[in-house]
CSV table of C-alpha atoms in Angstrom, one decimal:
chain,number,residue,atom,x,y,z
A,406,UNK,CA,0.0,0.0,-0.1
A,407,UNK,CA,2.9,2.3,0.7
A,408,UNK,CA,4.2,2.0,-2.8
A,409,UNK,CA,0.9,2.6,-4.4
A,410,UNK,CA,0.3,5.7,-2.2
A,411,UNK,CA,3.6,7.1,-3.5
A,412,UNK,CA,2.6,6.4,-6.9
A,413,UNK,CA,-0.9,8.0,-6.3
A,414,UNK,CA,0.7,11.1,-4.9
A,415,UNK,CA,3.1,11.8,-7.8
A,416,UNK,CA,1.0,10.7,-10.7
A,417,UNK,CA,-1.4,13.4,-10.0
A,418,UNK,CA,1.6,15.7,-10.1
A,419,UNK,CA,2.0,19.4,-10.7
A,420,UNK,CA,1.7,19.5,-14.4
A,421,UNK,CA,-1.6,20.8,-15.8
A,422,UNK,CA,-4.3,18.2,-15.6
A,423,UNK,CA,-5.5,19.3,-18.9
A,424,UNK,CA,-2.8,17.3,-20.6
A,425,UNK,CA,-3.5,13.9,-19.0
A,426,UNK,CA,-5.5,11.2,-20.2
A,427,UNK,CA,-6.1,7.5,-19.4
A,428,UNK,CA,-3.1,5.1,-19.9
A,429,UNK,CA,-3.6,1.3,-20.4
A,430,UNK,CA,-1.2,-1.5,-20.4
A,431,UNK,CA,-0.4,-5.1,-19.9
A,432,UNK,CA,2.6,-7.3,-19.7
A,433,UNK,CA,2.3,-10.2,-22.3
A,434,UNK,CA,3.5,-14.0,-22.0
A,435,UNK,CA,7.1,-13.1,-23.0
A,436,UNK,CA,7.3,-10.3,-20.5
A,437,UNK,CA,7.0,-7.4,-22.8
A,438,UNK,CA,5.1,-4.3,-21.6
A,439,UNK,CA,2.5,-2.7,-23.7
A,440,UNK,CA,1.1,0.8,-23.1
A,441,UNK,CA,-1.5,2.7,-25.1
A,442,UNK,CA,-3.7,5.8,-24.6
A,443,UNK,CA,-6.9,3.8,-25.1
A,444,UNK,CA,-8.1,0.2,-24.5
A,445,UNK,CA,-7.2,-1.3,-27.6
A,446,UNK,CA,-8.4,-4.9,-26.6
A,447,UNK,CA,-9.4,-6.9,-23.3
A,448,UNK,CA,-5.6,-7.4,-22.4
A,449,UNK,CA,-5.1,-3.6,-21.7
A,450,UNK,CA,-6.0,-2.6,-18.2
A,451,UNK,CA,-6.3,0.9,-16.7
A,452,UNK,CA,-2.8,2.0,-15.5
A,453,UNK,CA,-3.4,5.7,-15.0
A,454,UNK,CA,-6.5,7.8,-15.3
A,455,UNK,CA,-6.5,11.5,-16.2
A,456,UNK,CA,-8.5,14.2,-17.9
A,457,UNK,CA,-9.1,14.5,-21.6
A,458,UNK,CA,-8.3,17.8,-23.1
A,459,UNK,CA,-11.9,18.8,-23.3
A,460,UNK,CA,-12.9,17.4,-19.9
A,461,UNK,CA,-13.9,19.4,-16.9
A,462,UNK,CA,-13.5,16.5,-14.3
A,463,UNK,CA,-10.9,16.6,-11.6
A,464,UNK,CA,-7.9,14.3,-12.4
A,465,UNK,CA,-7.9,11.1,-10.7
A,466,UNK,CA,-5.9,7.8,-11.0
A,467,UNK,CA,-7.2,4.4,-11.6
A,468,UNK,CA,-5.8,1.1,-10.3
A,469,UNK,CA,-2.1,1.2,-10.7
A,470,UNK,CA,-0.4,-2.0,-11.8
A,471,UNK,CA,2.8,-2.1,-10.1
A,472,UNK,CA,4.4,-4.4,-12.5
A,473,UNK,CA,3.6,-1.8,-15.4
A,474,UNK,CA,5.1,0.9,-13.2
A,475,UNK,CA,8.2,-1.2,-12.6
A,476,UNK,CA,8.8,-1.5,-16.3
A,477,UNK,CA,8.9,2.2,-16.5
A,478,UNK,CA,10.9,3.1,-13.4
A,479,UNK,CA,13.4,-0.1,-13.5
A,480,UNK,CA,14.1,-0.9,-17.1
A,481,UNK,CA,17.5,-1.9,-17.4
A,482,UNK,CA,18.4,0.4,-20.4
A,483,UNK,CA,17.2,3.2,-18.3
A,484,UNK,CA,19.8,2.4,-15.5
A,485,UNK,CA,22.4,1.9,-18.3
A,486,UNK,CA,21.9,5.3,-19.9
A,487,UNK,CA,21.4,7.1,-16.6
A,488,UNK,CA,24.7,8.8,-16.7
A,489,UNK,CA,24.1,10.2,-20.1
A,490,UNK,CA,20.8,11.6,-19.1
A,491,UNK,CA,22.4,13.2,-16.1
A,492,UNK,CA,25.0,14.9,-18.2
A,493,UNK,CA,22.6,16.1,-20.8
A,494,UNK,CA,20.2,17.3,-17.9
A,495,UNK,CA,22.8,19.3,-16.5
A,496,UNK,CA,24.1,20.8,-19.8
A,497,UNK,CA,20.7,21.9,-21.0
A,498,UNK,CA,18.8,22.4,-17.8
A,499,UNK,CA,16.3,19.8,-18.8
A,500,UNK,CA,14.7,17.8,-15.9
A,501,UNK,CA,15.7,14.1,-15.9
A,502,UNK,CA,12.2,13.2,-15.5
A,503,UNK,CA,11.1,14.7,-18.8
A,504,UNK,CA,14.1,13.2,-20.5
A,505,UNK,CA,13.1,9.7,-19.4
A,506,UNK,CA,9.4,10.2,-20.1
A,507,UNK,CA,10.2,11.2,-23.5
A,508,UNK,CA,12.6,8.4,-24.1
A,509,UNK,CA,10.0,5.9,-22.9
A,510,UNK,CA,7.4,7.1,-25.2
A,511,UNK,CA,9.6,7.6,-28.2
A,512,UNK,CA,11.7,4.4,-28.2
A,513,UNK,CA,10.8,2.3,-25.1
A,514,UNK,CA,14.4,2.7,-24.2
A,515,UNK,CA,15.6,0.9,-27.5
A,516,UNK,CA,18.7,2.7,-28.7
A,517,UNK,CA,18.3,0.9,-32.0
A,518,UNK,CA,14.7,2.2,-32.7
A,519,UNK,CA,13.9,3.7,-36.1
A,520,UNK,CA,10.5,5.1,-36.8
A,521,UNK,CA,8.6,4.6,-40.0
A,522,UNK,CA,9.3,8.4,-40.7
A,523,UNK,CA,13.1,7.9,-40.0
A,524,UNK,CA,13.4,9.1,-36.5
A,525,UNK,CA,16.3,7.5,-34.9
A,526,UNK,CA,17.4,6.2,-31.5
A,527,UNK,CA,16.6,6.6,-27.8
A,528,UNK,CA,15.1,10.2,-28.3
A,529,UNK,CA,13.9,9.5,-31.8
A,530,UNK,CA,15.7,12.4,-33.3
A,531,UNK,CA,15.0,13.2,-37.1
A,532,UNK,CA,18.3,13.5,-39.1
A,533,UNK,CA,17.0,17.0,-40.2
A,534,UNK,CA,16.7,18.2,-36.7
A,535,UNK,CA,20.3,16.8,-36.0
A,536,UNK,CA,21.4,18.9,-39.1
A,537,UNK,CA,20.0,22.0,-37.5
A,538,UNK,CA,22.3,21.5,-34.6
A,539,UNK,CA,25.4,20.9,-36.7
A,540,UNK,CA,25.6,17.2,-37.0
A,541,UNK,CA,27.1,16.1,-40.2
A,542,UNK,CA,28.1,12.9,-41.8
A,543,UNK,CA,31.5,12.2,-43.1
A,544,UNK,CA,33.3,9.5,-44.9
A,545,UNK,CA,33.3,7.3,-41.9
A,546,UNK,CA,29.8,7.5,-40.7
A,547,UNK,CA,26.5,9.0,-41.9
A,548,UNK,CA,24.2,11.3,-39.8
A,549,UNK,CA,22.0,8.3,-39.4
A,550,UNK,CA,24.9,6.2,-37.9
A,551,UNK,CA,26.0,9.1,-35.7
A,552,UNK,CA,22.5,9.7,-34.5
A,553,UNK,CA,22.4,5.9,-33.4
A,554,UNK,CA,25.1,6.7,-30.9
A,555,UNK,CA,23.1,6.8,-27.5
A,556,UNK,CA,25.2,9.9,-26.1
A,557,UNK,CA,24.8,11.9,-29.3
A,558,UNK,CA,21.1,11.0,-29.5
A,559,UNK,CA,20.2,11.9,-25.8
A,560,UNK,CA,22.3,15.1,-26.1
A,561,UNK,CA,20.6,16.4,-29.2
A,562,UNK,CA,17.1,15.2,-28.0
A,563,UNK,CA,17.8,17.3,-24.6
A,564,UNK,CA,19.0,20.4,-26.6
A,565,UNK,CA,15.9,20.4,-28.7
A,566,UNK,CA,13.7,20.1,-25.6
A,567,UNK,CA,15.7,22.9,-24.0
A,568,UNK,CA,15.2,25.3,-27.1
A,569,UNK,CA,11.4,24.3,-27.3
A,570,UNK,CA,11.2,25.3,-23.7
A,571,UNK,CA,12.4,28.5,-24.4
A,572,UNK,CA,10.2,28.9,-27.1
A,573,UNK,CA,7.3,27.9,-25.1
A,574,UNK,CA,8.1,28.9,-21.5
A,575,UNK,CA,6.0,27.2,-18.8
A,576,UNK,CA,4.1,25.3,-21.4
A,577,UNK,CA,5.2,21.7,-21.3
A,578,UNK,CA,2.4,20.6,-23.3
A,579,UNK,CA,3.4,22.6,-26.3
A,580,UNK,CA,7.0,21.7,-25.6
A,581,UNK,CA,5.9,18.1,-26.1
A,582,UNK,CA,3.5,18.8,-28.9
A,583,UNK,CA,6.3,20.5,-30.8
A,584,UNK,CA,8.7,17.6,-30.1
A,585,UNK,CA,6.2,15.2,-31.8
A,586,UNK,CA,4.8,17.3,-34.5
A,587,UNK,CA,7.4,20.1,-35.1
A,588,UNK,CA,7.1,23.7,-33.7
A,589,UNK,CA,5.9,24.9,-36.9
A,590,UNK,CA,2.7,22.9,-36.5
A,591,UNK,CA,2.0,24.3,-33.0
A,592,UNK,CA,2.4,27.8,-34.4
A,593,UNK,CA,0.1,27.1,-37.2
A,594,UNK,CA,-2.5,26.3,-34.7
A,595,UNK,CA,-1.9,29.5,-32.9
A,596,UNK,CA,0.2,28.0,-30.1
A,597,UNK,CA,-2.1,25.3,-29.4
A,598,UNK,CA,-1.7,21.5,-29.6
A,599,UNK,CA,-2.4,20.6,-33.1
A,600,UNK,CA,-5.5,18.4,-33.6
A,601,UNK,CA,-3.6,15.4,-34.7
A,602,UNK,CA,-4.6,12.1,-32.9
A,603,UNK,CA,-0.9,11.0,-32.5
A,604,UNK,CA,0.3,14.3,-31.2
A,605,UNK,CA,-2.6,14.8,-28.6
A,606,UNK,CA,-2.1,11.1,-27.4
A,607,UNK,CA,1.6,11.7,-27.3
A,608,UNK,CA,1.4,14.7,-25.0
A,609,UNK,CA,-1.0,12.9,-22.7
A,610,UNK,CA,1.4,9.7,-22.6
A,611,UNK,CA,4.5,11.7,-21.9
A,612,UNK,CA,2.9,13.9,-19.4
A,613,UNK,CA,1.8,10.8,-17.4
A,614,UNK,CA,5.2,9.3,-17.6
A,615,UNK,CA,6.8,12.6,-16.5
A,616,UNK,CA,4.7,12.8,-13.4
A,617,UNK,CA,5.7,9.1,-12.4
A,618,UNK,CA,9.3,9.7,-12.9
A,619,UNK,CA,9.4,12.9,-10.9
A,620,UNK,CA,8.3,10.6,-7.9
A,621,UNK,CA,10.9,7.8,-8.5
A,622,UNK,CA,7.8,5.6,-8.0
A,623,UNK,CA,8.5,2.0,-7.7
A,624,UNK,CA,10.9,0.6,-5.0
A,625,UNK,CA,10.8,-1.8,-2.1
A,626,UNK,CA,9.3,-5.3,-2.2
A,627,UNK,CA,8.7,-5.1,-5.9
A,628,UNK,CA,12.2,-4.7,-6.8
A,629,UNK,CA,13.6,-8.2,-6.3
A,630,UNK,CA,11.5,-9.6,-9.1
A,631,UNK,CA,12.1,-7.1,-11.9
A,632,UNK,CA,12.7,-8.6,-15.3
A,633,UNK,CA,12.8,-12.3,-14.3
A,634,UNK,CA,11.0,-13.4,-17.6
A,635,UNK,CA,12.8,-14.6,-20.6
A,636,UNK,CA,12.1,-14.7,-24.1
A,637,UNK,CA,13.1,-12.8,-27.4
A,638,UNK,CA,10.8,-10.0,-26.4
A,639,UNK,CA,11.6,-9.7,-22.7
A,640,UNK,CA,12.6,-6.1,-21.3
A,641,UNK,CA,10.8,-4.4,-24.2
A,642,UNK,CA,8.2,-1.7,-24.1
A,643,UNK,CA,5.7,-1.1,-26.8
A,644,UNK,CA,3.7,2.3,-27.1
A,645,UNK,CA,0.6,2.5,-29.2
A,646,UNK,CA,-0.7,5.9,-30.1
A,647,UNK,CA,-3.9,6.4,-32.1
A,648,UNK,CA,-2.6,8.0,-35.3
A,649,UNK,CA,0.8,6.7,-35.2
A,650,UNK,CA,1.5,4.1,-37.8
A,651,UNK,CA,3.4,1.8,-35.4
A,652,UNK,CA,6.0,1.9,-32.6
A,653,UNK,CA,9.5,2.4,-33.8
A,654,UNK,CA,11.1,-0.8,-35.0
A,655,UNK,CA,14.6,-1.7,-34.6
A,656,UNK,CA,17.1,-3.8,-36.5
A,657,UNK,CA,18.9,-4.6,-33.4
A,658,UNK,CA,17.9,-6.0,-29.9
A,659,UNK,CA,18.4,-4.4,-26.7
A,660,UNK,CA,21.7,-4.2,-25.1
A,661,UNK,CA,21.7,-5.6,-21.7
């Protein structure tokens, strides 16, 4: 009960409730965790409950699934890349909780993830965005190959979030919407979240994850049984957002 109370407290968070929505999830037979912003089928159970954009109800939280929260807080790749997240957080003044939340939603902590649109790596950085920040290919490595490096990828993702935060100060929902759809799309809709299903669900998902990471939520008695399952898809996270063609796919497996 103590663990669940901690989750309840921090999942409510200080972020605007207007950016929250229900999050559903389950763990499959191979030990892979699946999250979605709607109940896709009977396997998905309510993980977090929040407000929709047009709802006037007070934000609340549904029955938290400790095993799903455990996936988010204790994934081995999260621990592996923690030093890189700390360096990027300090350099660009971006909260570690936000970096973790974006990474979870973008790639499921998979450094080899590549989206159908060509976004690459842990933070799903587009090559065009990397070029804006001065990353260039050479005779040894292309931009895409350089972006696959976790340190480079995390650093560029954090820098982009920093710049978006400067463009939209104290408006994290617009920062996240811009990270997903581009700042041009947000400006096109007069500094509102664009009416794209993927973008709206992305903002909701990342905001909920951000609130959980702010609290360092799952510890104690659940820790001993983290990732005991085996199989080809163990230790994987899958995110399903209405409007997104598919979760980023990877030609390589997770590195333990």
